[in-house]
PDB file of C-alpha atoms in Angstrom:
ATOM      1  CA  MET A   7     -47.875  24.527 -21.347  1.00 68.00           C
ATOM      2  CA  ASP A   8     -45.505  27.485 -21.492  1.00 82.00           C
ATOM      3  CA  SER A   9     -42.334  27.425 -23.490  1.00 91.00           C
ATOM      4  CA  ILE A  10     -39.479  26.091 -21.363  1.00 94.00           C
ATOM      5  CA  ARG A  11     -35.679  26.080 -21.148  1.00 97.00           C
ATOM      6  CA  ALA A  12     -34.086  22.659 -20.720  1.00 97.00           C
ATOM      7  CA  LEU A  13     -30.628  21.465 -19.746  1.00 98.00           C
ATOM      8  CA  ILE A  14     -29.660  18.030 -21.118  1.00 98.00           C
ATOM      9  CA  VAL A  15     -26.686  16.376 -19.426  1.00 98.00           C
ATOM     10  CA  ASP A  16     -25.143  13.283 -21.034  1.00 97.00           C
ATOM     11  CA  ASP A  17     -21.608  12.395 -22.102  1.00 95.00           C
ATOM     12  CA  SER A  18     -22.978  11.249 -25.473  1.00 96.00           C
ATOM     13  CA  SER A  19     -23.804  14.073 -27.873  1.00 96.00           C
ATOM     14  CA  VAL A  20     -25.957  11.629 -29.851  1.00 96.00           C
ATOM     15  CA  MET A  21     -28.018  10.871 -26.759  1.00 97.00           C
ATOM     16  CA  ARG A  22     -28.414  14.591 -25.999  1.00 97.00           C
ATOM     17  CA  LYS A  23     -29.848  15.104 -29.486  1.00 96.00           C
ATOM     18  CA  ILE A  24     -32.193  12.129 -29.077  1.00 96.00           C
ATOM     19  CA  VAL A  25     -33.470  13.434 -25.741  1.00 97.00           C
ATOM     20  CA  GLU A  26     -34.102  16.873 -27.253  1.00 97.00           C
ATOM     21  CA  ARG A  27     -35.977  15.297 -30.159  1.00 95.00           C
ATOM     22  CA  CYS A  28     -38.086  13.236 -27.745  1.00 94.00           C
ATOM     23  CA  LEU A  29     -38.984  16.352 -25.762  1.00 95.00           C
ATOM     24  CA  ARG A  30     -40.147  18.080 -28.940  1.00 95.00           C
ATOM     25  CA  GLN A  31     -42.076  14.966 -30.006  1.00 92.00           C
ATOM     26  CA  ALA A  32     -43.715  14.996 -26.573  1.00 90.00           C
ATOM     27  CA  GLY A  33     -45.175  18.369 -27.492  1.00 91.00           C
ATOM     28  CA  ILE A  34     -42.965  20.322 -25.134  1.00 93.00           C
ATOM     29  CA  ASP A  35     -42.254  23.779 -26.502  1.00 94.00           C
ATOM     30  CA  LEU A  36     -38.527  24.304 -26.003  1.00 96.00           C
ATOM     31  CA  LYS A  37     -37.536  27.945 -25.872  1.00 95.00           C
ATOM     32  CA  GLN A  38     -33.873  27.109 -25.276  1.00 96.00           C
ATOM     33  CA  VAL A  39     -31.857  23.907 -24.912  1.00 98.00           C
ATOM     34  CA  PHE A  40     -28.510  23.838 -23.121  1.00 98.00           C
ATOM     35  CA  GLU A  41     -26.212  20.822 -23.269  1.00 98.00           C
ATOM     36  CA  ALA A  42     -23.480  19.545 -20.957  1.00 98.00           C
ATOM     37  CA  GLY A  43     -21.231  16.482 -21.168  1.00 97.00           C
ATOM     38  CA  ASN A  44     -20.959  15.876 -17.420  1.00 97.00           C
ATOM     39  CA  GLY A  45     -22.103  17.201 -14.055  1.00 97.00           C
ATOM     40  CA  ALA A  46     -19.348  19.787 -13.744  1.00 97.00           C
ATOM     41  CA  GLU A  47     -20.151  21.280 -17.157  1.00 98.00           C
ATOM     42  CA  ALA A  48     -23.815  21.269 -16.206  1.00 97.00           C
ATOM     43  CA  ILE A  49     -23.113  23.288 -13.040  1.00 97.00           C
ATOM     44  CA  SER A  50     -21.144  25.838 -15.089  1.00 97.00           C
ATOM     45  CA  SER A  51     -24.018  26.065 -17.547  1.00 97.00           C
ATOM     46  CA  LEU A  52     -26.586  26.483 -14.770  1.00 96.00           C
ATOM     47  CA  ASN A  53     -24.611  29.294 -13.181  1.00 96.00           C
ATOM     48  CA  GLU A  54     -24.939  31.218 -16.451  1.00 96.00           C
ATOM     49  CA  ASN A  55     -28.296  30.033 -17.726  1.00 95.00           C
ATOM     50  CA  PRO A  56     -31.429  29.456 -15.663  1.00 95.00           C
ATOM     51  CA  VAL A  57     -33.586  26.549 -16.843  1.00 97.00           C
ATOM     52  CA  ASP A  58     -37.005  25.019 -16.136  1.00 96.00           C
ATOM     53  CA  LEU A  59     -36.103  21.335 -16.541  1.00 96.00           C
ATOM     54  CA  ILE A  60     -32.980  19.185 -16.263  1.00 97.00           C
ATOM     55  CA  LEU A  61     -32.581  15.747 -17.865  1.00 97.00           C
ATOM     56  CA  CYS A  62     -29.484  13.942 -16.688  1.00 96.00           C
ATOM     57  CA  ASP A  63     -27.565  10.703 -17.290  1.00 95.00           C
ATOM     58  CA  ILE A  64     -25.956   8.949 -14.304  1.00 92.00           C
ATOM     59  CA  ASN A  65     -22.741   7.383 -15.603  1.00 89.00           C
ATOM     60  CA  MET A  66     -20.567  10.260 -16.807  1.00 92.00           C
ATOM     61  CA  PRO A  67     -16.902  11.193 -16.448  1.00 92.00           C
ATOM     62  CA  VAL A  68     -15.638  14.033 -14.206  1.00 95.00           C
ATOM     63  CA  MET A  69     -18.875  14.312 -12.204  1.00 95.00           C
ATOM     64  CA  ASP A  70     -21.631  11.709 -12.404  1.00 93.00           C
ATOM     65  CA  GLY A  71     -25.328  12.446 -12.427  1.00 93.00           C
ATOM     66  CA  LEU A  72     -26.002  11.560  -8.790  1.00 92.00           C
ATOM     67  CA  GLU A  73     -23.253  13.858  -7.516  1.00 94.00           C
ATOM     68  CA  PHE A  74     -24.535  16.598  -9.826  1.00 95.00           C
ATOM     69  CA  VAL A  75     -28.062  16.303  -8.428  1.00 94.00           C
ATOM     70  CA  LYS A  76     -26.707  16.476  -4.866  1.00 93.00           C
ATOM     71  CA  GLN A  77     -24.848  19.692  -5.689  1.00 93.00           C
ATOM     72  CA  LEU A  78     -27.896  21.412  -7.174  1.00 93.00           C
ATOM     73  CA  ALA A  79     -29.010  22.517  -3.698  1.00 89.00           C
ATOM     74  CA  GLY A  80     -26.213  25.099  -3.688  1.00 90.00           C
ATOM     75  CA  ILE A  81     -27.030  26.596  -7.069  1.00 92.00           C
ATOM     76  CA  PRO A  82     -29.532  29.481  -7.033  1.00 92.00           C
ATOM     77  CA  ASN A  83     -30.560  28.922 -10.674  1.00 91.00           C
ATOM     78  CA  ALA A  84     -31.446  25.300  -9.868  1.00 92.00           C
ATOM     79  CA  LYS A  85     -33.852  26.104  -7.038  1.00 91.00           C
ATOM     80  CA  GLY A  86     -37.126  24.258  -7.656  1.00 91.00           C
ATOM     81  CA  VAL A  87     -36.008  22.976 -11.050  1.00 95.00           C
ATOM     82  CA  PRO A  88     -37.132  19.358 -11.546  1.00 95.00           C
ATOM     83  CA  VAL A  89     -34.531  16.770 -12.537  1.00 96.00           C
ATOM     84  CA  VAL A  90     -35.341  13.614 -14.495  1.00 96.00           C
ATOM     85  CA  MET A  91     -32.629  10.959 -14.724  1.00 95.00           C
ATOM     86  CA  ILE A  92     -32.199   9.110 -18.053  1.00 94.00           C
ATOM     87  CA  THR A  93     -29.840   6.159 -17.705  1.00 91.00           C
ATOM     88  CA  THR A  94     -28.992   2.538 -18.476  1.00 91.00           C
ATOM     89  CA  GLU A  95     -28.707   1.885 -14.736  1.00 83.00           C
ATOM     90  CA  GLY A  96     -32.190   0.521 -14.277  1.00 75.00           C
ATOM     91  CA  SER A  97     -32.125  -1.280 -10.947  1.00 78.00           C
ATOM     92  CA  GLU A  98     -34.485  -0.460  -8.097  1.00 80.00           C
ATOM     93  CA  ALA A  99     -31.499   0.584  -5.953  1.00 83.00           C
ATOM     94  CA  HIS A 100     -30.401   3.126  -8.555  1.00 82.00           C
ATOM     95  CA  VAL A 101     -33.914   4.570  -8.778  1.00 85.00           C
ATOM     96  CA  VAL A 102     -34.119   4.897  -4.986  1.00 88.00           C
ATOM     97  CA  GLN A 103     -30.664   6.470  -4.880  1.00 87.00           C
ATOM     98  CA  ALA A 104     -31.548   8.990  -7.589  1.00 88.00           C
ATOM     99  CA  ILE A 105     -34.831   9.947  -5.947  1.00 89.00           C
ATOM    100  CA  SER A 106     -33.137  10.312  -2.558  1.00 89.00           C
ATOM    101  CA  CYS A 107     -30.582  12.624  -4.183  1.00 87.00           C
ATOM    102  CA  GLY A 108     -33.401  14.855  -5.371  1.00 88.00           C
ATOM    103  CA  ALA A 109     -34.440  13.565  -8.801  1.00 92.00           C
ATOM    104  CA  LYS A 110     -38.162  13.807  -9.577  1.00 93.00           C
ATOM    105  CA  GLY A 111     -38.276  11.193 -12.322  1.00 92.00           C
ATOM    106  CA  TYR A 112     -36.360   8.253 -13.757  1.00 92.00           C
ATOM    107  CA  ILE A 113     -36.302   6.978 -17.336  1.00 94.00           C
ATOM    108  CA  ARG A 114     -34.453   3.798 -18.304  1.00 93.00           C
ATOM    109  CA  LYS A 115     -32.523   3.568 -21.572  1.00 95.00           C
ATOM    110  CA  PRO A 116     -33.623   2.395 -24.083  1.00 95.00           C
ATOM    111  CA  PHE A 117     -36.714   4.601 -24.127  1.00 95.00           C
ATOM    112  CA  THR A 118     -39.353   5.983 -26.459  1.00 93.00           C
ATOM    113  CA  ALA A 119     -40.590   9.537 -26.938  1.00 92.00           C
ATOM    114  CA  GLU A 120     -43.846   8.402 -25.340  1.00 93.00           C
ATOM    115  CA  GLN A 121     -42.006   7.300 -22.194  1.00 93.00           C
ATOM    116  CA  VAL A 122     -40.208  10.646 -22.037  1.00 94.00           C
ATOM    117  CA  LYS A 123     -43.590  12.356 -22.284  1.00 93.00           C
ATOM    118  CA  GLU A 124     -45.111  10.160 -19.544  1.00 94.00           C
ATOM    119  CA  HIS A 125     -42.317  11.022 -17.142  1.00 93.00           C
ATOM    120  CA  VAL A 126     -41.593  14.646 -17.990  1.00 94.00           C
ATOM    121  CA  ILE A 127     -45.066  16.184 -18.347  1.00 93.00           C
ATOM    122  CA  PRO A 128     -46.188  15.338 -14.761  1.00 92.00           C
ATOM    123  CA  VAL A 129     -42.853  16.572 -13.421  1.00 92.00           C
ATOM    124  CA  LEU A 130     -43.239  19.871 -15.254  1.00 90.00           C
ATOM    125  CA  ALA A 131     -46.774  20.161 -13.966  1.00 87.00           C
ATOM    126  CA  GLY A 132     -45.488  19.634 -10.427  1.00 82.00           C
ATOM    127  CA  LYS A 133     -47.442  16.403 -10.024  1.00 55.00           C
ATOM    128  CA  SER A 134     -44.501  14.135  -9.355  1.00 56.00           C
TER     129      SER A 134
ATOM    130  CA  MET B  28     -27.259 -17.789   0.879  1.00 38.00           C
ATOM    131  CA  LYS B  29     -26.218 -18.036  -2.733  1.00 40.00           C
ATOM    132  CA  THR B  30     -24.940 -14.740  -4.071  1.00 43.00           C
ATOM    133  CA  MET B  31     -25.159 -13.679  -7.697  1.00 45.00           C
ATOM    134  CA  LYS B  32     -21.383 -14.033  -8.023  1.00 44.00           C
ATOM    135  CA  SER B  33     -21.445 -17.614  -6.838  1.00 42.00           C
ATOM    136  CA  ALA B  34     -24.445 -18.284  -9.040  1.00 43.00           C
ATOM    137  CA  VAL B  35     -22.618 -16.876 -12.052  1.00 50.00           C
ATOM    138  CA  ALA B  36     -19.438 -18.773 -11.217  1.00 41.00           C
ATOM    139  CA  ALA B  37     -21.291 -22.013 -10.595  1.00 42.00           C
ATOM    140  CA  ASN B  38     -23.010 -21.842 -13.933  1.00 50.00           C
ATOM    141  CA  GLY B  39     -20.105 -22.289 -16.315  1.00 56.00           C
ATOM    142  CA  ASN B  40     -22.520 -22.749 -19.187  1.00 64.00           C
ATOM    143  CA  HIS B  41     -24.201 -19.429 -19.825  1.00 84.00           C
ATOM    144  CA  GLU B  42     -26.009 -20.412 -23.005  1.00 83.00           C
ATOM    145  CA  SER B  43     -29.319 -19.720 -21.285  1.00 86.00           C
ATOM    146  CA  TRP B  44     -28.334 -16.049 -21.487  1.00 91.00           C
ATOM    147  CA  LEU B  45     -28.317 -16.060 -25.304  1.00 94.00           C
ATOM    148  CA  PRO B  46     -32.055 -15.258 -25.560  1.00 96.00           C
ATOM    149  CA  LEU B  47     -31.606 -12.438 -23.033  1.00 96.00           C
ATOM    150  CA  ILE B  48     -28.813 -10.896 -25.108  1.00 97.00           C
ATOM    151  CA  GLU B  49     -30.995 -11.160 -28.200  1.00 97.00           C
ATOM    152  CA  VAL B  50     -34.029  -9.606 -26.493  1.00 98.00           C
ATOM    153  CA  ALA B  51     -31.881  -6.840 -25.001  1.00 97.00           C
ATOM    154  CA  ALA B  52     -30.558  -5.986 -28.472  1.00 98.00           C
ATOM    155  CA  ARG B  53     -33.965  -6.205 -30.119  1.00 98.00           C
ATOM    156  CA  GLU B  54     -35.457  -3.797 -27.585  1.00 97.00           C
ATOM    157  CA  VAL B  55     -32.675  -1.263 -28.061  1.00 98.00           C
ATOM    158  CA  PHE B  56     -33.048  -1.287 -31.843  1.00 98.00           C
ATOM    159  CA  GLU B  57     -36.839  -1.204 -31.684  1.00 97.00           C
ATOM    160  CA  LEU B  58     -37.118   1.628 -29.164  1.00 96.00           C
ATOM    161  CA  MET B  59     -34.160   3.802 -30.166  1.00 96.00           C
ATOM    162  CA  LEU B  60     -33.922   3.148 -33.917  1.00 96.00           C
ATOM    163  CA  SER B  61     -37.511   2.095 -34.704  1.00 95.00           C
ATOM    164  CA  SER B  62     -36.075  -0.981 -36.398  1.00 96.00           C
ATOM    165  CA  GLN B  63     -36.844  -4.676 -36.037  1.00 96.00           C
ATOM    166  CA  LEU B  64     -33.768  -6.868 -35.990  1.00 97.00           C
ATOM    167  CA  THR B  65     -34.167 -10.077 -37.978  1.00 95.00           C
ATOM    168  CA  LEU B  66     -32.384 -13.405 -38.007  1.00 93.00           C
ATOM    169  CA  PRO B  67     -29.829 -14.086 -40.755  1.00 90.00           C
ATOM    170  CA  GLU B  68     -30.065 -17.161 -42.951  1.00 84.00           C
ATOM    171  CA  PRO B  69     -28.051 -20.044 -41.461  1.00 76.00           C
ATOM    172  CA  GLU B  70     -25.675 -20.038 -44.422  1.00 72.00           C
ATOM    173  CA  ASP B  71     -25.007 -16.296 -44.142  1.00 71.00           C
ATOM    174  CA  GLN B  72     -21.425 -15.584 -43.221  1.00 69.00           C
ATOM    175  CA  GLY B  73     -20.912 -12.214 -41.564  1.00 71.00           C
ATOM    176  CA  PRO B  74     -18.541 -10.040 -43.580  1.00 78.00           C
ATOM    177  CA  PRO B  75     -15.452  -8.527 -41.995  1.00 82.00           C
ATOM    178  CA  TYR B  76     -16.839  -6.178 -39.389  1.00 91.00           C
ATOM    179  CA  ASP B  77     -15.502  -2.627 -39.705  1.00 92.00           C
ATOM    180  CA  VAL B  78     -16.823  -1.192 -36.456  1.00 95.00           C
ATOM    181  CA  THR B  79     -16.594  -2.786 -33.008  1.00 96.00           C
ATOM    182  CA  SER B  80     -18.030  -1.207 -29.890  1.00 97.00           C
ATOM    183  CA  MET B  81     -17.160  -2.749 -26.531  1.00 96.00           C
ATOM    184  CA  VAL B  82     -18.470  -2.221 -23.018  1.00 96.00           C
ATOM    185  CA  GLY B  83     -16.812  -3.791 -19.992  1.00 94.00           C
ATOM    186  CA  LEU B  84     -18.801  -5.348 -17.162  1.00 93.00           C
ATOM    187  CA  ALA B  85     -17.313  -5.506 -13.679  1.00 91.00           C
ATOM    188  CA  GLY B  86     -18.565  -6.719 -10.329  1.00 90.00           C
ATOM    189  CA  GLN B  87     -20.759  -9.760  -9.871  1.00 89.00           C
ATOM    190  CA  LEU B  88     -20.426 -10.416 -13.583  1.00 89.00           C
ATOM    191  CA  CYS B  89     -17.115  -9.588 -15.263  1.00 91.00           C
ATOM    192  CA  GLY B  90     -16.652  -9.563 -18.996  1.00 92.00           C
ATOM    193  CA  VAL B  91     -16.967  -7.623 -22.208  1.00 94.00           C
ATOM    194  CA  LEU B  92     -20.019  -7.137 -24.385  1.00 96.00           C
ATOM    195  CA  SER B  93     -19.272  -6.132 -27.952  1.00 96.00           C
ATOM    196  CA  VAL B  94     -21.444  -5.063 -30.859  1.00 97.00           C
ATOM    197  CA  ARG B  95     -19.883  -5.441 -34.299  1.00 96.00           C
ATOM    198  CA  CYS B  96     -21.184  -4.275 -37.625  1.00 96.00           C
ATOM    199  CA  THR B  97     -20.096  -2.994 -41.018  1.00 95.00           C
ATOM    200  CA  GLU B  98     -19.277   0.646 -41.695  1.00 95.00           C
ATOM    201  CA  LYS B  99     -22.455   1.004 -43.772  1.00 96.00           C
ATOM    202  CA  GLY B 100     -24.513  -0.617 -41.047  1.00 97.00           C
ATOM    203  CA  ALA B 101     -23.025   1.700 -38.418  1.00 97.00           C
ATOM    204  CA  ALA B 102     -23.807   4.777 -40.533  1.00 97.00           C
ATOM    205  CA  LEU B 103     -27.391   3.600 -41.024  1.00 98.00           C
ATOM    206  CA  MET B 104     -27.790   2.968 -37.295  1.00 98.00           C
ATOM    207  CA  THR B 105     -26.575   6.504 -36.590  1.00 97.00           C
ATOM    208  CA  SER B 106     -28.932   7.917 -39.206  1.00 97.00           C
ATOM    209  CA  LYS B 107     -31.886   6.082 -37.661  1.00 96.00           C
ATOM    210  CA  MET B 108     -30.924   7.045 -34.105  1.00 96.00           C
ATOM    211  CA  LEU B 109     -30.607  10.734 -34.903  1.00 94.00           C
ATOM    212  CA  GLY B 110     -33.465  10.829 -37.394  1.00 92.00           C
ATOM    213  CA  VAL B 111     -31.263  12.424 -40.054  1.00 94.00           C
ATOM    214  CA  PRO B 112     -30.638  11.412 -43.691  1.00 96.00           C
ATOM    215  CA  LEU B 113     -27.826   8.912 -44.195  1.00 96.00           C
ATOM    216  CA  ASP B 114     -25.856  11.499 -46.191  1.00 95.00           C
ATOM    217  CA  ASN B 115     -25.790  13.812 -43.169  1.00 93.00           C
ATOM    218  CA  VAL B 116     -24.152  11.268 -40.870  1.00 95.00           C
ATOM    219  CA  GLY B 117     -20.612  12.241 -39.876  1.00 91.00           C
ATOM    220  CA  PRO B 118     -18.210  11.681 -37.016  1.00 92.00           C
ATOM    221  CA  GLU B 119     -20.998  10.890 -34.549  1.00 95.00           C
ATOM    222  CA  VAL B 120     -20.993   7.238 -35.726  1.00 97.00           C
ATOM    223  CA  SER B 121     -18.620   6.165 -32.943  1.00 96.00           C
ATOM    224  CA  ASP B 122     -20.686   7.954 -30.323  1.00 97.00           C
ATOM    225  CA  ALA B 123     -23.873   6.303 -31.623  1.00 97.00           C
ATOM    226  CA  LEU B 124     -22.331   2.814 -31.704  1.00 98.00           C
ATOM    227  CA  GLY B 125     -20.947   3.336 -28.216  1.00 97.00           C
ATOM    228  CA  GLU B 126     -24.391   4.249 -26.938  1.00 97.00           C
ATOM    229  CA  ILE B 127     -25.951   1.219 -28.639  1.00 98.00           C
ATOM    230  CA  SER B 128     -23.485  -1.185 -27.006  1.00 98.00           C
ATOM    231  CA  ASN B 129     -23.934   0.601 -23.671  1.00 96.00           C
ATOM    232  CA  MET B 130     -27.709   0.236 -23.864  1.00 97.00           C
ATOM    233  CA  VAL B 131     -27.550  -3.420 -24.978  1.00 97.00           C
ATOM    234  CA  ALA B 132     -25.192  -4.229 -22.085  1.00 96.00           C
ATOM    235  CA  GLY B 133     -27.288  -2.288 -19.569  1.00 94.00           C
ATOM    236  CA  ASN B 134     -30.550  -3.767 -20.813  1.00 95.00           C
ATOM    237  CA  PHE B 135     -29.056  -7.270 -20.705  1.00 95.00           C
ATOM    238  CA  LYS B 136     -27.793  -7.009 -17.128  1.00 92.00           C
ATOM    239  CA  ASN B 137     -31.080  -5.507 -15.966  1.00 90.00           C
ATOM    240  CA  LYS B 138     -32.824  -8.670 -17.225  1.00 90.00           C
ATOM    241  CA  ILE B 139     -30.823 -10.904 -14.891  1.00 87.00           C
ATOM    242  CA  SER B 140     -32.273 -10.889 -11.409  1.00 78.00           C
ATOM    243  CA  GLY B 141     -29.911  -9.358  -8.872  1.00 76.00           C
ATOM    244  CA  LEU B 142     -27.343  -8.251 -11.409  1.00 78.00           C
ATOM    245  CA  GLY B 143     -28.626  -4.721 -12.003  1.00 72.00           C
ATOM    246  CA  ASP B 144     -27.117  -3.428  -8.756  1.00 77.00           C
ATOM    247  CA  GLY B 145     -24.020  -5.580  -8.655  1.00 82.00           C
ATOM    248  CA  CYS B 146     -22.558  -5.054 -12.093  1.00 88.00           C
ATOM    249  CA  MET B 147     -21.021  -1.828 -13.332  1.00 88.00           C
ATOM    250  CA  LEU B 148     -20.586  -0.835 -16.970  1.00 91.00           C
ATOM    251  CA  SER B 149     -17.476   0.823 -18.341  1.00 92.00           C
ATOM    252  CA  PRO B 150     -17.653   3.680 -20.822  1.00 91.00           C
ATOM    253  CA  PRO B 151     -17.797   2.201 -24.332  1.00 94.00           C
ATOM    254  CA  THR B 152     -14.711   1.815 -26.510  1.00 95.00           C
ATOM    255  CA  VAL B 153     -15.155   1.896 -30.291  1.00 96.00           C
ATOM    256  CA  ILE B 154     -12.671   0.392 -32.750  1.00 95.00           C
ATOM    257  CA  THR B 155     -12.915   1.138 -36.466  1.00 92.00           C
ATOM    258  CA  GLY B 156     -11.247  -1.096 -39.041  1.00 88.00           C
ATOM    259  CA  SER B 157     -11.241  -4.854 -39.399  1.00 82.00           C
ATOM    260  CA  ASP B 158      -7.534  -5.709 -39.400  1.00 82.00           C
ATOM    261  CA  TYR B 159      -7.033  -6.463 -35.736  1.00 80.00           C
ATOM    262  CA  ASN B 160      -7.013  -9.408 -33.360  1.00 80.00           C
ATOM    263  CA  LEU B 161      -8.865  -9.301 -30.072  1.00 77.00           C
ATOM    264  CA  HIS B 162      -7.351 -11.503 -27.371  1.00 78.00           C
ATOM    265  CA  SER B 163      -9.873 -12.119 -24.638  1.00 73.00           C
ATOM    266  CA  LEU B 164      -8.924 -13.387 -21.193  1.00 74.00           C
ATOM    267  CA  ALA B 165     -12.372 -14.955 -20.867  1.00 71.00           C
ATOM    268  CA  ASP B 166     -12.568 -18.414 -19.352  1.00 71.00           C
ATOM    269  CA  SER B 167     -15.065 -19.776 -21.807  1.00 73.00           C
ATOM    270  CA  PRO B 168     -16.016 -19.225 -25.437  1.00 76.00           C
ATOM    271  CA  GLY B 169     -18.061 -16.076 -25.892  1.00 86.00           C
ATOM    272  CA  LEU B 170     -21.801 -16.108 -26.321  1.00 93.00           C
ATOM    273  CA  GLU B 171     -22.601 -14.897 -29.831  1.00 93.00           C
ATOM    274  CA  VAL B 172     -25.839 -13.632 -31.292  1.00 95.00           C
ATOM    275  CA  SER B 173     -25.975 -12.893 -35.019  1.00 95.00           C
ATOM    276  CA  LEU B 174     -28.728 -10.614 -36.248  1.00 96.00           C
ATOM    277  CA  LEU B 175     -29.580  -8.451 -39.240  1.00 96.00           C
ATOM    278  CA  PHE B 176     -30.280  -4.737 -39.037  1.00 97.00           C
ATOM    279  CA  GLU B 177     -32.000  -3.554 -42.243  1.00 96.00           C
ATOM    280  CA  GLY B 178     -30.051  -6.256 -44.085  1.00 93.00           C
ATOM    281  CA  HIS B 179     -26.736  -5.378 -42.436  1.00 94.00           C
ATOM    282  CA  PRO B 180     -25.149  -8.028 -40.211  1.00 95.00           C
ATOM    283  CA  VAL B 181     -24.742  -7.319 -36.509  1.00 96.00           C
ATOM    284  CA  LEU B 182     -22.770  -9.605 -34.223  1.00 96.00           C
ATOM    285  CA  ILE B 183     -23.214  -9.290 -30.462  1.00 97.00           C
ATOM    286  CA  THR B 184     -20.737 -11.139 -28.275  1.00 95.00           C
ATOM    287  CA  LEU B 185     -20.534 -11.533 -24.509  1.00 95.00           C
ATOM    288  CA  GLU B 186     -17.177 -12.751 -23.224  1.00 93.00           C
ATOM    289  CA  ILE B 187     -17.425 -13.801 -19.579  1.00 90.00           C
ATOM    290  CA  HIS B 188     -14.555 -13.756 -17.115  1.00 85.00           C
ATOM    291  CA  SER B 189     -15.066 -15.681 -13.921  1.00 66.00           C
TER     292      SER B 189
END
């Protein structure tokens, strides 16, 4: 797999670091990692920095993850970029809502590096 | 049809939820910190807890879930979460404890059928220091689960408002 650029969106800086570590443990070669604390910051980051993968929490201040995913359609740098949600909101309704907003994958917190791998690799390969 | 709210309200005794709180906490510590929580000895008295992280629940279940631990325990949890040496742990302790309480609360509510959709979590609030009184408006005594994390006491409490 080619080296990729990832955007990690979570209001917890600790969780952003954990997600990055899990990606590396999954064997994903990260060329660049961008971080954002909410959806609005993520949009600003995307306008400046194209990425290959977005991992995003749902419950965040300012702009939540679902609203962020909806707004990606209007961002040229986000065209075709897969989004995987990582969140404590684990109900079926939340999964359906996230997928209908455009997310390609859904990981429930707490999670392991193996679970991140299982969800992210197929998405990167365009199989999800 | 019985809704979750009426089911929660009708069941004033929520002691059957104690094992769910314990399992929710164990899973968070096992998956995110690679650590097995253990049970304290019955005679063990928890020390004054220096760090308290609270998450509010609102909707079909209203209340507050809190995770309390010592300062040393909180630093070790942060170290384990981030995979960094204990000496390198700094101001991210509050963030880490907030995430732990958020995940325990979320994992707990997802284990109760029908509650996952109907109960929202607040952003966590973290208090440091032990010299404070917490006055809950809960209708019943809180559910408490005492556990040990690498020898450090952890107290998880769920206060339920009707």
